[in-house]
Amino acid sequence: MADDADDQTIFRTCPLCEATCGLEITVRDGAVHRIRGDRQDVFSNGFICPKGSTLKQLHEDPDRIRTPLIRDGENPDGSPRFREAEWDEAFAAIETGMAPFLANDRNAIGAYLGNPNVHNLAASIFNRPLVKALGSRNVFTASTVDQMPKHVSSGWLFGSPGSIPVPDIDRTDFLLMLGADPWESNGSLCTAPGMPDRLTALQERGGRFVVVDPRHSRSAAAADEHVPIRPGTDALLLAAIVTELDATGQINPGRLGPHTSGLDDVVAALAEFTPESVAAATGVDAETTRRLAAELAGAERAVTYGRIGTTTTTFGTLASWLIDVINLATGNLDEPGGAMFPTAATGPATKATPGGRGFATGRWESRVNSRSEVLGEYPVADLPEEILTEGDGQIRALVTVAGNPARSCPDSDRIEEALASLEFMVSVDIYLNETTRFANVILPARSALEKSHYDIAFYGLAVRNVANWSPPVFESDGPTDDEIHARLGLILAGLPADSDPALAYDAVIDTVLDRAIRRSGSPVEGTDADELKAQLTGETASDRALDAMLRVGAYGDGFGADPDGLTLAKLKANPHGIDLGPLESRLPNHLSTASGTIELNAPGFMSDLPRLAASMSVEPAAMTLVGRRHVRSNNSWMHNVNVLVKGRERCTLWINPSDANARGIEAGGLATVASAAGMVEATVEITDDIMAGVVSLPHGWGHSAPGARMQVAAERPGVNSNVLTDDAVDPLSGTSRLNGIPVTVTAV
Ligand SMILES: Nc1nc2c(c(=O)[nH]1)N[C@H]1C(S)=C(S)[C@@H](COP(=O)(O)OP(=O)(O)OC[C@H]3O[C@@H](n4cnc5c(=O)[nH]c(N)nc54)[C@H](O)[C@@H]3O)O[C@H]1N2
Ligand SMILES: Nc1nc2c(c(=O)[nH]1)N[C@H]1C(S)=C(S)[C@@H](COP(=O)(O)OP(=O)(O)OC[C@H]3O[C@@H](n4cnc5c(=O)[nH]c(N)nc54)[C@H](O)[C@@H]3O)O[C@H]1N2
Ligand code: SF4
Ligand SMILES: [Mo]
């Protein structure tokens, strides 16, 4: 592994998860020779997980699609058959396939955008215009199997769905962490590379952290205390903590008191949720709840933080809200060591005054299930019925971009049935997988190593203010991701397939500049857009759009107003990133609610409380299913990397010994898990690491679909847990219940 004089070293941020680790990539003879953590990275300081170095394997994967594919019939086994095509031919086929739908009701074309889009610069810049150009209301994303409750909660509380406070884990003394397992996931809605190390540092400086989770996860094992909880009941526990804080006279919003509306209303409305009243439902005894409240109130700096286990339940929005109610009530919102709002380099500086237009959901409703629009999209739980139910507005054609709904979304058998029934489908992806096998045309996105990178989304959720741009490691002959997204967007706008993508490039850059020119107080207020445009640098359109965002952003050079300010060129000159400092308090001016206050008692929250109260008297299911993650896996799409999947089988059903005994289920044997939606047979792992009455299966497996082309994954297919996920959603955000699904479990 000795370095060669001709080796080239490139520093790059890992795009695989939210942690944004810096990588040091050595290239020898035109191939990746080695990938290790970049010790000089200003944020990750050398931390890397086992997935980071597999950018090499992903890049070299013979199954990764490199040429557009057009479906041209069936294989002998009935699975779809594809042939390779030229790019122009593929775009022309999309134009032809979409034409009948574009000419009539645009709602007949649906769009599903998956998770890797938020880890991709071109997609971050182009997806929104693409969806706008399409002009369909049938838009779905992975947000409604993930963080949508937090957007709704933040939207109502602070006025903007993007204003999500993150736990300031580097400076806190006490962390209450619910439904998150950063030892496996490396953190979410909390970009903190090396999060496990940071939590260990919290302990070393005398602080504590407590994990609330039905499983004794690796994070729970590392914590000072593990509190097992019955799935789906975190909102009850959190409500009881608020009541306990009130009962002990420990509600102290401090500085933010005058900028908060409805704190008394909220406390009064939560009075029926006491440590005693919720104990039977949550499985957390009153004593423990009281102690957690006392610790949160007593610590100098404390923070409550919740993730997937709290959002993907039927009370996801209430749980997300209550987390911030507690942070506010204990004086820890917007304070160092509490829950703070990052100031991203691509966003504006804090405004001069609080207030704005606020946030609303439910501006329109889905056709079949009448579920509310949130952020311009429908719950992905509605996708299959919107495709399968005939009538005006039925989805008959679909575009998927970096998504695998056939594995990652609820009731996936029904989704597959729906995908199979489409008249036309286009996918932008890197694999022919369980979802894209239904496409008529697949456009291969570039490999991560063939594009520049900047984490627009995650620096807005980071525990320090940071900016880091990465160059591509390799050149490529094919179109850039910009070109793929631009040309697809132009076709979906109704323009000819051979339209110049520069039309779209200009449009995205104009949008960024126009917004800044119109914003009062911006450094370029009132200037001429063309003049600014001429000053942009960057080789691709998305890099130039990024340059524009950075320059008019919170630390930007304002196109000359502050010569020391941030530009893309400055980031290029700093390959290990630029640290812009610790998080700073931003309230009240950061608020954009109509009242200019934190609207703690927004009607949406208050009107859902009776449902929460009613849940206490519902007889709980005898057995429920939760998920889990493993550090060597990433949702559904990294199972084709041999170094990650080799070894012990990971797609196993965890069951408590008492539940296994009662059912005659044996370790290593098979058990049947059945829900209202479907049934799977999974290999059993008997373990005390899961509480009685709960079983756990990881998601993203089930790689035996005919026609998919992921050879390594097919050797260890596992089972698809989302066959079991039913139609239940959190009504406020439309987010699916992926955790706490009622199931029955029997020996095979
Ligand atoms: N039961 C259960 N289900 C879950 C979850 C759970 O906890 N439990 N978690 C949910 C969560 S949090 C999420 S975010 C969703 C994810 O849901 P999805 O985003 O729909 O699914 P992924 O498995 O991430 O699939 C990503 C797709 O993008 C492709 N891809 C990868 N890189 C690129 C790229 O650079 N460009 C392009 N164009 N394509 C690329 C992959 O091949 C794959 O097809 O899953 C959800 N599903
Ligand atoms: N290795 C790896 N890393 C990833 C991903 C991956 O698939 N693999 N996915 C990425 C994505 S898209 C996301 S969104 C993040 C998610 O990041 P995390 O939210 O940290 O995700 P998980 O590791 O699934 O942790 C969720 C925990 O919630 C617990 N849980 C389940 N139900 C409940 C409940 O009702 N209450 C409580 N309190 N806990 C519950 C589960 O047992 C599990 O331990 O991870 C990201 N990072
Ligand atoms: S923790 Fe996430 S960002 Fe860091 S190396 Fe692993 S996958 Fe990449
Ligand atoms: Mo996610």
Coordinates of N, CA, C and O in Angstrom, one line a residue, residues 501-552:
P501 N -30.0 22.0 -22.9 CA -30.1 22.0 -21.5 C -29.7 23.3 -20.8 O -30.1 23.6 -19.7
A502 N -29.0 24.2 -21.6 CA -28.6 25.5 -21.1 C -29.8 26.3 -20.7 O -29.7 27.2 -19.8
L503 N -31.0 26.0 -21.3 CA -32.2 26.7 -20.9 C -32.5 26.5 -19.4 O -32.8 27.4 -18.7
A504 N -32.3 25.2 -19.0 CA -32.5 24.9 -17.6 C -31.4 25.4 -16.7 O -31.6 25.9 -15.6
Y505 N -30.2 25.4 -17.2 CA -29.1 25.9 -16.4 C -29.3 27.3 -16.1 O -29.1 27.8 -14.9
D506 N -29.6 28.1 -17.1 CA -29.9 29.5 -16.9 C -31.0 29.7 -15.9 O -30.9 30.6 -15.0
A507 N -32.0 28.9 -16.0 CA -33.2 29.1 -15.2 C -32.9 28.9 -13.7 O -33.3 29.7 -12.8
V508 N -32.1 27.9 -13.4 CA -31.8 27.6 -12.0 C -30.9 28.7 -11.4 O -31.1 29.1 -10.2
I509 N -30.0 29.2 -12.2 CA -29.1 30.2 -11.6 C -29.9 31.6 -11.5 O -29.7 32.3 -10.5
D510 N -30.7 31.9 -12.5 CA -31.5 33.1 -12.4 C -32.4 33.0 -11.1 O -32.6 34.1 -10.5
T511 N -32.9 31.9 -10.8 CA -33.8 31.8 -9.6 C -33.0 32.2 -8.4 O -33.6 32.9 -7.6
V512 N -31.8 31.6 -8.2 CA -31.0 32.0 -7.0 C -30.7 33.5 -7.0 O -30.9 34.1 -6.0
L513 N -30.3 34.0 -8.1 CA -29.9 35.4 -8.1 C -31.1 36.3 -8.0 O -31.0 37.3 -7.2
D514 N -32.2 36.0 -8.6 CA -33.4 36.9 -8.5 C -33.9 37.0 -7.1 O -34.2 38.0 -6.6
R515 N -33.8 35.8 -6.4 CA -34.3 35.8 -5.0 C -33.4 36.7 -4.2 O -33.9 37.5 -3.4
A516 N -32.1 36.7 -4.4 CA -31.2 37.5 -3.6 C -31.4 39.0 -4.0 O -31.3 39.8 -3.1
I517 N -31.6 39.2 -5.2 CA -31.7 40.6 -5.7 C -33.0 41.3 -5.1 O -33.0 42.4 -4.8
R518 N -34.0 40.4 -4.9 CA -35.3 41.0 -4.4 C -35.3 41.0 -2.9 O -36.2 41.7 -2.3
R519 N -34.4 40.3 -2.2 CA -34.5 40.2 -0.8 C -33.9 41.5 -0.1 O -32.8 41.9 -0.4
S520 N -34.8 42.1 0.7 CA -34.3 43.4 1.3 C -33.2 43.1 2.3 O -33.2 42.1 3.0
G521 N -32.2 43.9 2.2 CA -31.0 43.8 3.1 C -30.0 42.8 2.5 O -28.9 42.7 3.1
S522 N -30.2 42.2 1.4 CA -29.2 41.3 0.8 C -28.1 42.2 0.2 O -28.4 43.3 -0.2
P523 N -26.9 41.7 0.2 CA -25.8 42.5 -0.3 C -25.9 42.8 -1.8 O -25.2 43.7 -2.3
V524 N -26.8 42.1 -2.5 CA -26.9 42.4 -3.9 C -28.3 43.0 -4.3 O -28.7 43.0 -5.4
E525 N -29.0 43.5 -3.2 CA -30.3 44.0 -3.4 C -30.4 45.0 -4.6 O -29.6 45.9 -4.6
G526 N -31.2 44.7 -5.5 CA -31.4 45.7 -6.6 C -30.4 45.7 -7.7 O -30.4 46.4 -8.7
T527 N -29.3 44.8 -7.7 CA -28.3 44.7 -8.7 C -28.8 44.0 -10.0 O -29.9 43.3 -9.9
D528 N -28.0 44.1 -11.0 CA -28.4 43.4 -12.3 C -28.0 42.0 -12.3 O -26.8 41.7 -12.0
A529 N -28.9 41.1 -12.6 CA -28.6 39.7 -12.5 C -27.5 39.3 -13.5 O -26.6 38.5 -13.2
D530 N -27.5 39.8 -14.7 CA -26.5 39.4 -15.7 C -25.1 39.8 -15.2 O -24.1 39.1 -15.5
E531 N -25.0 40.9 -14.5 CA -23.7 41.4 -14.0 C -23.2 40.4 -13.0 O -22.0 40.0 -13.0
L532 N -24.1 39.9 -12.2 CA -23.7 38.9 -11.1 C -23.3 37.6 -11.8 O -22.3 37.0 -11.5
K533 N -24.1 37.2 -12.8 CA -23.9 35.9 -13.5 C -22.5 35.9 -14.1 O -21.9 34.8 -14.1
A534 N -22.1 37.0 -14.6 CA -20.8 37.0 -15.3 C -19.6 36.7 -14.3 O -18.6 36.3 -14.8
Q535 N -19.9 37.0 -13.1 CA -18.8 36.8 -12.1 C -18.8 35.3 -11.5 O -17.9 35.0 -10.8
L536 N -19.8 34.5 -11.8 CA -19.8 33.2 -11.2 C -18.7 32.3 -11.8 O -18.3 32.4 -12.9
T537 N -18.2 31.4 -10.9 CA -17.2 30.4 -11.4 C -17.8 29.0 -11.2 O -18.9 28.9 -10.5
G538 N -17.1 28.0 -11.7 CA -17.6 26.7 -11.6 C -17.8 26.0 -12.9 O -18.1 26.7 -13.9
E539 N -17.4 24.7 -13.0 CA -17.4 24.1 -14.3 C -18.8 23.6 -14.8 O -19.1 23.5 -15.9
T540 N -19.6 23.3 -13.8 CA -21.0 22.8 -14.2 C -22.0 23.9 -13.7 O -21.7 24.7 -12.9
A541 N -23.2 23.7 -14.2 CA -24.3 24.6 -13.8 C -24.6 24.5 -12.3 O -24.8 25.6 -11.7
S542 N -24.5 23.3 -11.8 CA -24.9 23.2 -10.3 C -23.7 23.9 -9.5 O -24.0 24.4 -8.5
D543 N -22.5 23.8 -10.0 CA -21.4 24.5 -9.2 C -21.6 26.0 -9.3 O -21.4 26.7 -8.3
R544 N -22.0 26.5 -10.5 CA -22.2 27.9 -10.6 C -23.4 28.4 -9.7 O -23.4 29.4 -9.1
A545 N -24.5 27.5 -9.7 CA -25.6 27.9 -8.8 C -25.2 27.9 -7.4 O -25.6 28.7 -6.6
L546 N -24.3 26.9 -7.0 CA -23.8 26.8 -5.7 C -23.0 28.1 -5.4 O -23.1 28.7 -4.3
D547 N -22.1 28.5 -6.3 CA -21.3 29.7 -6.1 C -22.3 30.9 -5.8 O -22.0 31.7 -4.9
A548 N -23.3 31.0 -6.6 CA -24.3 32.1 -6.4 C -24.9 32.0 -5.0 O -25.0 33.0 -4.3
M549 N -25.3 30.8 -4.6 CA -25.9 30.7 -3.2 C -24.9 31.1 -2.1 O -25.2 31.7 -1.2
L550 N -23.6 30.6 -2.3 CA -22.6 30.9 -1.3 C -22.4 32.4 -1.2 O -22.2 33.0 -0.1
R551 N -22.3 33.0 -2.4 CA -21.9 34.5 -2.4 C -23.0 35.4 -1.9 O -22.6 36.4 -1.3
V552 N -24.2 35.0 -2.0 CA -25.3 35.8 -1.4 C -25.7 35.2 0.0 O -26.6 35.7 0.6

